[in-house]
Amino acid sequence: MQSSSALFGAFSPLTPAYWADARAQLKNVRMLTLAGIITAASIVLESFPIYLLGTSLKIYFSFLVISLGCYVYGPAVGILVGFANDTLGFLISSFGEPYFPGYLITAMLSGLIYGTLLHRQRITVLRLVVLVINYGSNVLLGSVWKAMLYGKGYYYYFTTGLVKNTTMLPIEVLLMVLMFQLALPALARSGLLPKEVAVQKRLAWF
């Protein structure tokens, strides 16, 4: 019998089979239905951030449902969900503000990153830490968009974004670990995952 590590290794993002499977999810009715549910839940959660300790720091819980969805349906559907999430979120809550396509790029890129790191992969605490850090889209790209929109220099937004994301890191990692610890057994029973992937029912550290 193959070990769980060998099973998950067969689904490496570096193989053509992985991306063929990811594209196939775009034709899977169950996955597209789940994508619709994840999009709706993400938009709702994005509207109710929690401010921490009376400061300007706030946490959005939408990344939890997005990461869970990407674990199931992968990067191709994840990109689609990012597009729908940003577009519908803007239409629902823009209140006359001009549309800025930069955030659409960030949302779609997040779907790609979450999907690639999670889909058909063995979920570990270390993998979730790497995923949550994600300074590429959260800090580097986000600082570019804010500099374009609000006029202050790039390094101002880069510095504040770096401090904010680093401060939030332990809280977001803890929430992600708890969410997957609770979700993995349910997903293993749900039939949403192939049997080869559903063997994992709890998190490992590495």
C-alpha atoms as an extended CHARMM CRD file, in Angstrom:
* protein
*
       206  EXT
         1         1  MET       CA              0.0000000000        0.0000000000        0.0000000000  PROA      1               0.0000000000
         2         2  GLN       CA              1.3150000000        3.4310000000       -0.9390000000  PROA      2               0.0000000000
         3         3  SER       CA              2.0940000000        5.9320000000        1.8020000000  PROA      3               0.0000000000
         4         4  SER       CA              0.1070000000        9.1910000000        1.9540000000  PROA      4               0.0000000000
         5         5  SER       CA              3.2420000000       11.1040000000        0.9470000000  PROA      5               0.0000000000
         6         6  ALA       CA              3.5900000000        9.0030000000       -2.2130000000  PROA      6               0.0000000000
         7         7  LEU       CA             -0.0690000000        9.4570000000       -3.0460000000  PROA      7               0.0000000000
         8         8  PHE       CA              0.0700000000       13.2160000000       -2.7310000000  PROA      8               0.0000000000
         9         9  GLY       CA              3.3820000000       13.3440000000       -4.5670000000  PROA      9               0.0000000000
        10        10  ALA       CA              1.6010000000       11.9480000000       -7.6270000000  PROA      10              0.0000000000
        11        11  PHE       CA             -0.4040000000       15.1920000000       -7.8100000000  PROA      11              0.0000000000
        12        12  SER       CA              2.5420000000       17.5700000000       -8.0400000000  PROA      12              0.0000000000
        13        13  PRO       CA              1.8150000000       20.9560000000       -9.7190000000  PROA      13              0.0000000000
        14        14  LEU       CA              4.9840000000       20.3270000000      -11.7430000000  PROA      14              0.0000000000
        15        15  THR       CA              3.2850000000       17.5320000000      -13.6980000000  PROA      15              0.0000000000
        16        16  PRO       CA              0.9840000000       17.8740000000      -16.7460000000  PROA      16              0.0000000000
        17        17  ALA       CA             -1.5020000000       15.5050000000      -15.0730000000  PROA      17              0.0000000000
        18        18  TYR       CA             -2.0340000000       17.9940000000      -12.2480000000  PROA      18              0.0000000000
        19        19  TRP       CA             -3.0410000000       20.8040000000      -14.6210000000  PROA      19              0.0000000000
        20        20  ALA       CA             -5.1780000000       18.4640000000      -16.7220000000  PROA      20              0.0000000000
        21        21  ASP       CA             -7.0670000000       17.6070000000      -13.5330000000  PROA      21              0.0000000000
        22        22  ALA       CA             -7.3280000000       21.3020000000      -12.5970000000  PROA      22              0.0000000000
        23        23  ARG       CA             -8.8200000000       22.1560000000      -16.0130000000  PROA      23              0.0000000000
        24        24  ALA       CA            -11.2320000000       19.2460000000      -15.7660000000  PROA      24              0.0000000000
        25        25  GLN       CA            -12.8160000000       20.8300000000      -12.6830000000  PROA      25              0.0000000000
        26        26  LEU       CA            -14.1380000000       23.6210000000      -14.9330000000  PROA      26              0.0000000000
        27        27  LYS       CA            -16.5470000000       21.0480000000      -16.4260000000  PROA      27              0.0000000000
        28        28  ASN       CA            -17.5150000000       19.4730000000      -13.1210000000  PROA      28              0.0000000000
        29        29  VAL       CA            -21.0100000000       20.6030000000      -12.1070000000  PROA      29              0.0000000000
        30        30  ARG       CA            -20.4200000000       19.8600000000       -8.4210000000  PROA      30              0.0000000000
        31        31  MET       CA            -17.2480000000       21.9270000000       -8.4000000000  PROA      31              0.0000000000
        32        32  LEU       CA            -18.8930000000       24.8570000000      -10.1890000000  PROA      32              0.0000000000
        33        33  THR       CA            -21.7810000000       24.7100000000       -7.7180000000  PROA      33              0.0000000000
        34        34  LEU       CA            -19.3010000000       24.7510000000       -4.8470000000  PROA      34              0.0000000000
        35        35  ALA       CA            -17.5040000000       27.6690000000       -6.5250000000  PROA      35              0.0000000000
        36        36  GLY       CA            -20.7770000000       29.6270000000       -6.5460000000  PROA      36              0.0000000000
        37        37  ILE       CA            -21.3090000000       28.9260000000       -2.8470000000  PROA      37              0.0000000000
        38        38  ILE       CA            -17.7280000000       29.9290000000       -2.0190000000  PROA      38              0.0000000000
        39        39  THR       CA            -18.0910000000       33.1620000000       -4.0260000000  PROA      39              0.0000000000
        40        40  ALA       CA            -21.2960000000       34.1160000000       -2.2110000000  PROA      40              0.0000000000
        41        41  ALA       CA            -19.8560000000       33.2620000000        1.2100000000  PROA      41              0.0000000000
        42        42  SER       CA            -16.6700000000       35.2090000000        0.4530000000  PROA      42              0.0000000000
        43        43  ILE       CA            -18.5820000000       38.3420000000       -0.5420000000  PROA      43              0.0000000000
        44        44  VAL       CA            -20.6700000000       38.1650000000        2.6420000000  PROA      44              0.0000000000
        45        45  LEU       CA            -17.6430000000       37.6090000000        4.8950000000  PROA      45              0.0000000000
        46        46  GLU       CA            -15.7610000000       40.4500000000        3.1930000000  PROA      46              0.0000000000
        47        47  SER       CA            -18.5100000000       42.7920000000        4.3720000000  PROA      47              0.0000000000
        48        48  PHE       CA            -17.9940000000       41.9760000000        8.0570000000  PROA      48              0.0000000000
        49        49  PRO       CA            -14.3570000000       42.4990000000        9.0600000000  PROA      49              0.0000000000
        50        50  ILE       CA            -13.3810000000       42.4440000000       12.7290000000  PROA      50              0.0000000000
        51        51  TYR       CA            -11.2180000000       45.2590000000       14.0890000000  PROA      51              0.0000000000
        52        52  LEU       CA             -8.5200000000       44.1130000000       16.4850000000  PROA      52              0.0000000000
        53        53  LEU       CA             -8.0000000000       45.7890000000       19.8420000000  PROA      53              0.0000000000
        54        54  GLY       CA             -9.5180000000       49.0750000000       18.6940000000  PROA      54              0.0000000000
        55        55  THR       CA             -6.7680000000       49.6160000000       16.1100000000  PROA      55              0.0000000000
        56        56  SER       CA             -6.8930000000       50.0730000000       12.3540000000  PROA      56              0.0000000000
        57        57  LEU       CA             -5.9150000000       46.4140000000       11.9540000000  PROA      57              0.0000000000
        58        58  LYS       CA             -8.8240000000       44.3090000000       10.7950000000  PROA      58              0.0000000000
        59        59  ILE       CA             -9.2180000000       40.7200000000        9.7960000000  PROA      59              0.0000000000
        60        60  TYR       CA            -11.3580000000       39.4380000000        6.9500000000  PROA      60              0.0000000000
        61        61  PHE       CA            -12.5440000000       35.8470000000        7.1200000000  PROA      61              0.0000000000
        62        62  SER       CA            -13.1060000000       35.4570000000        3.3890000000  PROA      62              0.0000000000
        63        63  PHE       CA             -9.6420000000       33.9260000000        2.9180000000  PROA      63              0.0000000000
        64        64  LEU       CA            -10.7860000000       30.8990000000        4.9520000000  PROA      64              0.0000000000
        65        65  VAL       CA            -13.6030000000       29.8980000000        2.6150000000  PROA      65              0.0000000000
        66        66  ILE       CA            -11.5350000000       30.7530000000       -0.4710000000  PROA      66              0.0000000000
        67        67  SER       CA             -8.6730000000       28.5190000000        0.6790000000  PROA      67              0.0000000000
        68        68  LEU       CA            -11.0600000000       25.6710000000        1.4830000000  PROA      68              0.0000000000
        69        69  GLY       CA            -12.6880000000       25.9830000000       -1.9210000000  PROA      69              0.0000000000
        70        70  CYS       CA             -9.3260000000       26.0660000000       -3.7080000000  PROA      70              0.0000000000
        71        71  TYR       CA             -8.2840000000       22.9160000000       -1.8590000000  PROA      71              0.0000000000
        72        72  VAL       CA            -11.2630000000       21.1130000000       -3.3910000000  PROA      72              0.0000000000
        73        73  TYR       CA            -11.5690000000       22.5490000000       -6.9210000000  PROA      73              0.0000000000
        74        74  GLY       CA             -8.0410000000       23.7840000000       -7.6340000000  PROA      74              0.0000000000
        75        75  PRO       CA             -6.3630000000       26.7130000000       -9.3910000000  PROA      75              0.0000000000
        76        76  ALA       CA             -8.3840000000       26.8540000000      -12.6290000000  PROA      76              0.0000000000
        77        77  VAL       CA            -11.7170000000       27.2350000000      -10.8350000000  PROA      77              0.0000000000
        78        78  GLY       CA             -9.9100000000       29.3350000000       -8.2140000000  PROA      78              0.0000000000
        79        79  ILE       CA             -9.0330000000       31.9200000000      -10.8650000000  PROA      79              0.0000000000
        80        80  LEU       CA            -12.6760000000       31.9540000000      -11.9780000000  PROA      80              0.0000000000
        81        81  VAL       CA            -13.8450000000       32.4460000000       -8.3860000000  PROA      81              0.0000000000
        82        82  GLY       CA            -11.3620000000       35.3130000000       -7.9800000000  PROA      82              0.0000000000
        83        83  PHE       CA            -12.8090000000       36.9910000000      -11.0690000000  PROA      83              0.0000000000
        84        84  ALA       CA            -16.4020000000       36.5130000000       -9.9100000000  PROA      84              0.0000000000
        85        85  ASN       CA            -15.6270000000       37.5350000000       -6.3400000000  PROA      85              0.0000000000
        86        86  ASP       CA            -13.9860000000       40.8290000000       -7.2980000000  PROA      86              0.0000000000
        87        87  THR       CA            -16.5200000000       41.7100000000       -9.9960000000  PROA      87              0.0000000000
        88        88  LEU       CA            -19.6640000000       40.8710000000       -8.0220000000  PROA      88              0.0000000000
        89        89  GLY       CA            -18.2280000000       42.3760000000       -4.8430000000  PROA      89              0.0000000000
        90        90  PHE       CA            -17.6180000000       45.6380000000       -6.6880000000  PROA      90              0.0000000000
        91        91  LEU       CA            -21.1150000000       45.6950000000       -8.2090000000  PROA      91              0.0000000000
        92        92  ILE       CA            -22.7160000000       45.0300000000       -4.8250000000  PROA      92              0.0000000000
        93        93  SER       CA            -20.7180000000       47.3900000000       -2.6140000000  PROA      93              0.0000000000
        94        94  SER       CA            -18.9510000000       49.9810000000       -4.7770000000  PROA      94              0.0000000000
        95        95  PHE       CA            -21.4360000000       52.8050000000       -4.0120000000  PROA      95              0.0000000000
        96        96  GLY       CA            -20.3950000000       54.8290000000       -7.0470000000  PROA      96              0.0000000000
        97        97  GLU       CA            -16.6340000000       54.3490000000       -6.6990000000  PROA      97              0.0000000000
        98        98  PRO       CA            -14.7030000000       53.9040000000       -9.9700000000  PROA      98              0.0000000000
        99        99  TYR       CA            -13.7070000000       50.3930000000      -10.9390000000  PROA      99              0.0000000000
       100       100  PHE       CA            -10.0030000000       49.5630000000      -10.6420000000  PROA      100             0.0000000000
       101       101  PRO       CA             -8.8330000000       46.4250000000      -12.5150000000  PROA      101             0.0000000000
       102       102  GLY       CA             -5.7090000000       45.9880000000      -10.3820000000  PROA      102             0.0000000000
       103       103  TYR       CA             -7.6870000000       44.3270000000       -7.6200000000  PROA      103             0.0000000000
       104       104  LEU       CA             -9.2040000000       41.9470000000      -10.1500000000  PROA      104             0.0000000000
       105       105  ILE       CA             -5.6670000000       40.8180000000      -11.0230000000  PROA      105             0.0000000000
       106       106  THR       CA             -4.9000000000       40.3250000000       -7.3230000000  PROA      106             0.0000000000
       107       107  ALA       CA             -8.0890000000       38.3020000000       -6.7530000000  PROA      107             0.0000000000
       108       108  MET       CA             -7.4280000000       36.0270000000       -9.7290000000  PROA      108             0.0000000000
       109       109  LEU       CA             -3.7720000000       35.6300000000       -8.7670000000  PROA      109             0.0000000000
       110       110  SER       CA             -4.8190000000       34.6650000000       -5.2320000000  PROA      110             0.0000000000
       111       111  GLY       CA             -7.0830000000       31.9540000000       -6.6670000000  PROA      111             0.0000000000
       112       112  LEU       CA             -4.1390000000       30.6410000000       -8.6880000000  PROA      112             0.0000000000
       113       113  ILE       CA             -1.7530000000       30.6770000000       -5.6990000000  PROA      113             0.0000000000
       114       114  TYR       CA             -4.2170000000       29.1520000000       -3.2250000000  PROA      114             0.0000000000
       115       115  GLY       CA             -5.2540000000       26.5030000000       -5.7270000000  PROA      115             0.0000000000
       116       116  THR       CA             -1.7150000000       25.5480000000       -6.7180000000  PROA      116             0.0000000000
       117       117  LEU       CA             -0.5080000000       25.2540000000       -3.1170000000  PROA      117             0.0000000000
       118       118  LEU       CA             -3.5730000000       23.4000000000       -1.8180000000  PROA      118             0.0000000000
       119       119  HSD       CA             -5.2930000000       21.3970000000       -4.5610000000  PROA      119             0.0000000000
       120       120  ARG       CA             -4.5070000000       17.6790000000       -4.3370000000  PROA      120             0.0000000000
       121       121  GLN       CA             -1.7370000000       18.4860000000       -1.8710000000  PROA      121             0.0000000000
       122       122  ARG       CA             -1.0500000000       17.1030000000        1.5840000000  PROA      122             0.0000000000
       123       123  ILE       CA             -2.0970000000       19.8510000000        3.9940000000  PROA      123             0.0000000000
       124       124  THR       CA              0.4880000000       20.6630000000        6.6530000000  PROA      124             0.0000000000
       125       125  VAL       CA              0.9280000000       23.5180000000        9.0940000000  PROA      125             0.0000000000
       126       126  LEU       CA              4.0920000000       24.5670000000        7.2640000000  PROA      126             0.0000000000
       127       127  ARG       CA              2.2410000000       24.7090000000        3.9250000000  PROA      127             0.0000000000
       128       128  LEU       CA             -0.4420000000       26.9290000000        5.4650000000  PROA      128             0.0000000000
       129       129  VAL       CA              2.1940000000       29.2710000000        6.9010000000  PROA      129             0.0000000000
       130       130  VAL       CA              3.7440000000       29.6600000000        3.4350000000  PROA      130             0.0000000000
       131       131  LEU       CA              0.3020000000       30.2440000000        1.9410000000  PROA      131             0.0000000000
       132       132  VAL       CA             -0.7560000000       32.9040000000        4.4470000000  PROA      132             0.0000000000
       133       133  ILE       CA              2.5410000000       34.8360000000        4.1610000000  PROA      133             0.0000000000
       134       134  ASN       CA              1.9500000000       35.3990000000        0.4050000000  PROA      134             0.0000000000
       135       135  TYR       CA              3.6630000000       38.7890000000        0.4250000000  PROA      135             0.0000000000
       136       136  GLY       CA              3.7490000000       38.7420000000       -3.3800000000  PROA      136             0.0000000000
       137       137  SER       CA              0.1420000000       39.7120000000       -4.0190000000  PROA      137             0.0000000000
       138       138  ASN       CA             -0.7090000000       41.0930000000       -0.5810000000  PROA      138             0.0000000000
       139       139  VAL       CA              2.2240000000       43.4980000000       -0.2230000000  PROA      139             0.0000000000
       140       140  LEU       CA              4.1270000000       43.9100000000       -3.4930000000  PROA      140             0.0000000000
       141       141  LEU       CA              1.1520000000       44.1350000000       -5.8610000000  PROA      141             0.0000000000
       142       142  GLY       CA             -1.1590000000       45.7250000000       -3.3030000000  PROA      142             0.0000000000
       143       143  SER       CA              1.3200000000       48.5490000000       -2.7720000000  PROA      143             0.0000000000
       144       144  VAL       CA              1.4440000000       49.2230000000       -6.5170000000  PROA      144             0.0000000000
       145       145  TRP       CA             -2.3400000000       49.5060000000       -6.7290000000  PROA      145             0.0000000000
       146       146  LYS       CA             -2.5720000000       51.8240000000       -3.6900000000  PROA      146             0.0000000000
       147       147  ALA       CA              0.1990000000       54.0660000000       -5.0200000000  PROA      147             0.0000000000
       148       148  MET       CA             -1.6760000000       54.3610000000       -8.3210000000  PROA      148             0.0000000000
       149       149  LEU       CA             -4.9860000000       55.0830000000       -6.6150000000  PROA      149             0.0000000000
       150       150  TYR       CA             -4.0540000000       57.2960000000       -3.6940000000  PROA      150             0.0000000000
       151       151  GLY       CA             -0.8890000000       59.0740000000       -4.7720000000  PROA      151             0.0000000000
       152       152  LYS       CA              1.5090000000       58.3760000000       -1.9270000000  PROA      152             0.0000000000
       153       153  GLY       CA              4.8130000000       56.7200000000       -2.7680000000  PROA      153             0.0000000000
       154       154  TYR       CA              5.1230000000       52.9930000000       -3.3170000000  PROA      154             0.0000000000
       155       155  TYR       CA              7.4960000000       52.5090000000       -0.3890000000  PROA      155             0.0000000000
       156       156  TYR       CA              4.9880000000       54.0710000000        2.0280000000  PROA      156             0.0000000000
       157       157  TYR       CA              2.3570000000       51.4760000000        1.1520000000  PROA      157             0.0000000000
       158       158  PHE       CA              4.9630000000       48.7110000000        0.9590000000  PROA      158             0.0000000000
       159       159  THR       CA              6.1600000000       49.4460000000        4.4930000000  PROA      159             0.0000000000
       160       160  THR       CA              2.7010000000       49.7270000000        6.0260000000  PROA      160             0.0000000000
       161       161  GLY       CA              1.5280000000       46.6380000000        4.1400000000  PROA      161             0.0000000000
       162       162  LEU       CA              4.5400000000       44.6330000000        5.2760000000  PROA      162             0.0000000000
       163       163  VAL       CA              3.9890000000       45.5980000000        8.9240000000  PROA      163             0.0000000000
       164       164  LYS       CA              0.2580000000       44.8770000000        8.7430000000  PROA      164             0.0000000000
       165       165  ASN       CA              0.6040000000       41.4850000000        7.0280000000  PROA      165             0.0000000000
       166       166  THR       CA              3.3940000000       40.4000000000        9.3750000000  PROA      166             0.0000000000
       167       167  THR       CA              1.3520000000       41.4510000000       12.4180000000  PROA      167             0.0000000000
       168       168  MET       CA             -1.6870000000       39.5210000000       11.1780000000  PROA      168             0.0000000000
       169       169  LEU       CA              0.3220000000       36.4380000000       10.2170000000  PROA      169             0.0000000000
       170       170  PRO       CA              0.0490000000       34.3940000000       13.4680000000  PROA      170             0.0000000000
       171       171  ILE       CA             -3.6860000000       35.0850000000       13.7780000000  PROA      171             0.0000000000
       172       172  GLU       CA             -4.4250000000       34.1140000000       10.1790000000  PROA      172             0.0000000000
       173       173  VAL       CA             -2.2550000000       30.9950000000       10.3680000000  PROA      173             0.0000000000
       174       174  LEU       CA             -4.0250000000       29.8880000000       13.5550000000  PROA      174             0.0000000000
       175       175  LEU       CA             -7.4480000000       30.3980000000       11.9530000000  PROA      175             0.0000000000
       176       176  MET       CA             -6.3500000000       28.5110000000        8.8390000000  PROA      176             0.0000000000
       177       177  VAL       CA             -4.9880000000       25.5950000000       10.8870000000  PROA      177             0.0000000000
       178       178  LEU       CA             -8.1870000000       25.3560000000       12.9450000000  PROA      178             0.0000000000
       179       179  MET       CA            -10.3710000000       25.5450000000        9.8430000000  PROA      179             0.0000000000
       180       180  PHE       CA             -8.5600000000       22.7590000000        8.0040000000  PROA      180             0.0000000000
       181       181  GLN       CA             -8.3010000000       20.6440000000       11.1570000000  PROA      181             0.0000000000
       182       182  LEU       CA            -12.0930000000       20.7360000000       11.3590000000  PROA      182             0.0000000000
       183       183  ALA       CA            -12.7550000000       20.5320000000        7.6190000000  PROA      183             0.0000000000
       184       184  LEU       CA            -10.4930000000       17.6520000000        6.5480000000  PROA      184             0.0000000000
       185       185  PRO       CA            -12.5480000000       14.8470000000        8.1490000000  PROA      185             0.0000000000
       186       186  ALA       CA            -15.7670000000       16.2720000000        6.7010000000  PROA      186             0.0000000000
       187       187  LEU       CA            -14.2280000000       16.6340000000        3.2380000000  PROA      187             0.0000000000
       188       188  ALA       CA            -12.9170000000       13.0680000000        3.4220000000  PROA      188             0.0000000000
       189       189  ARG       CA            -16.5150000000       11.8740000000        3.9290000000  PROA      189             0.0000000000
       190       190  SER       CA            -18.1710000000       14.2680000000        1.4890000000  PROA      190             0.0000000000
       191       191  GLY       CA            -17.2400000000       12.6780000000       -1.8260000000  PROA      191             0.0000000000
       192       192  LEU       CA            -15.9100000000       16.0310000000       -3.0650000000  PROA      192             0.0000000000
       193       193  LEU       CA            -12.3660000000       14.6490000000       -3.0970000000  PROA      193             0.0000000000
       194       194  PRO       CA            -10.9250000000       11.6230000000       -4.9030000000  PROA      194             0.0000000000
       195       195  LYS       CA            -10.2790000000        8.6560000000       -2.6370000000  PROA      195             0.0000000000
       196       196  GLU       CA             -6.5410000000        9.0460000000       -3.1300000000  PROA      196             0.0000000000
       197       197  VAL       CA             -6.6830000000       12.5730000000       -1.6800000000  PROA      197             0.0000000000
       198       198  ALA       CA             -9.3610000000       11.9560000000        0.9550000000  PROA      198             0.0000000000
       199       199  VAL       CA             -6.9780000000        9.7160000000        2.9080000000  PROA      199             0.0000000000
       200       200  GLN       CA             -5.7580000000       12.7420000000        4.8680000000  PROA      200             0.0000000000
       201       201  LYS       CA             -8.0660000000       13.4130000000        7.7790000000  PROA      201             0.0000000000
       202       202  ARG       CA             -5.8300000000       15.5600000000       10.0000000000  PROA      202             0.0000000000
       203       203  LEU       CA             -3.0050000000       18.0410000000        9.6880000000  PROA      203             0.0000000000
       204       204  ALA       CA              0.6690000000       17.2080000000       10.0260000000  PROA      204             0.0000000000
       205       205  TRP       CA              3.3230000000       19.7730000000       10.9510000000  PROA      205             0.0000000000
       206       206  PHE       CA              5.5440000000       19.2650000000        7.8790000000  PROA      206             0.0000000000
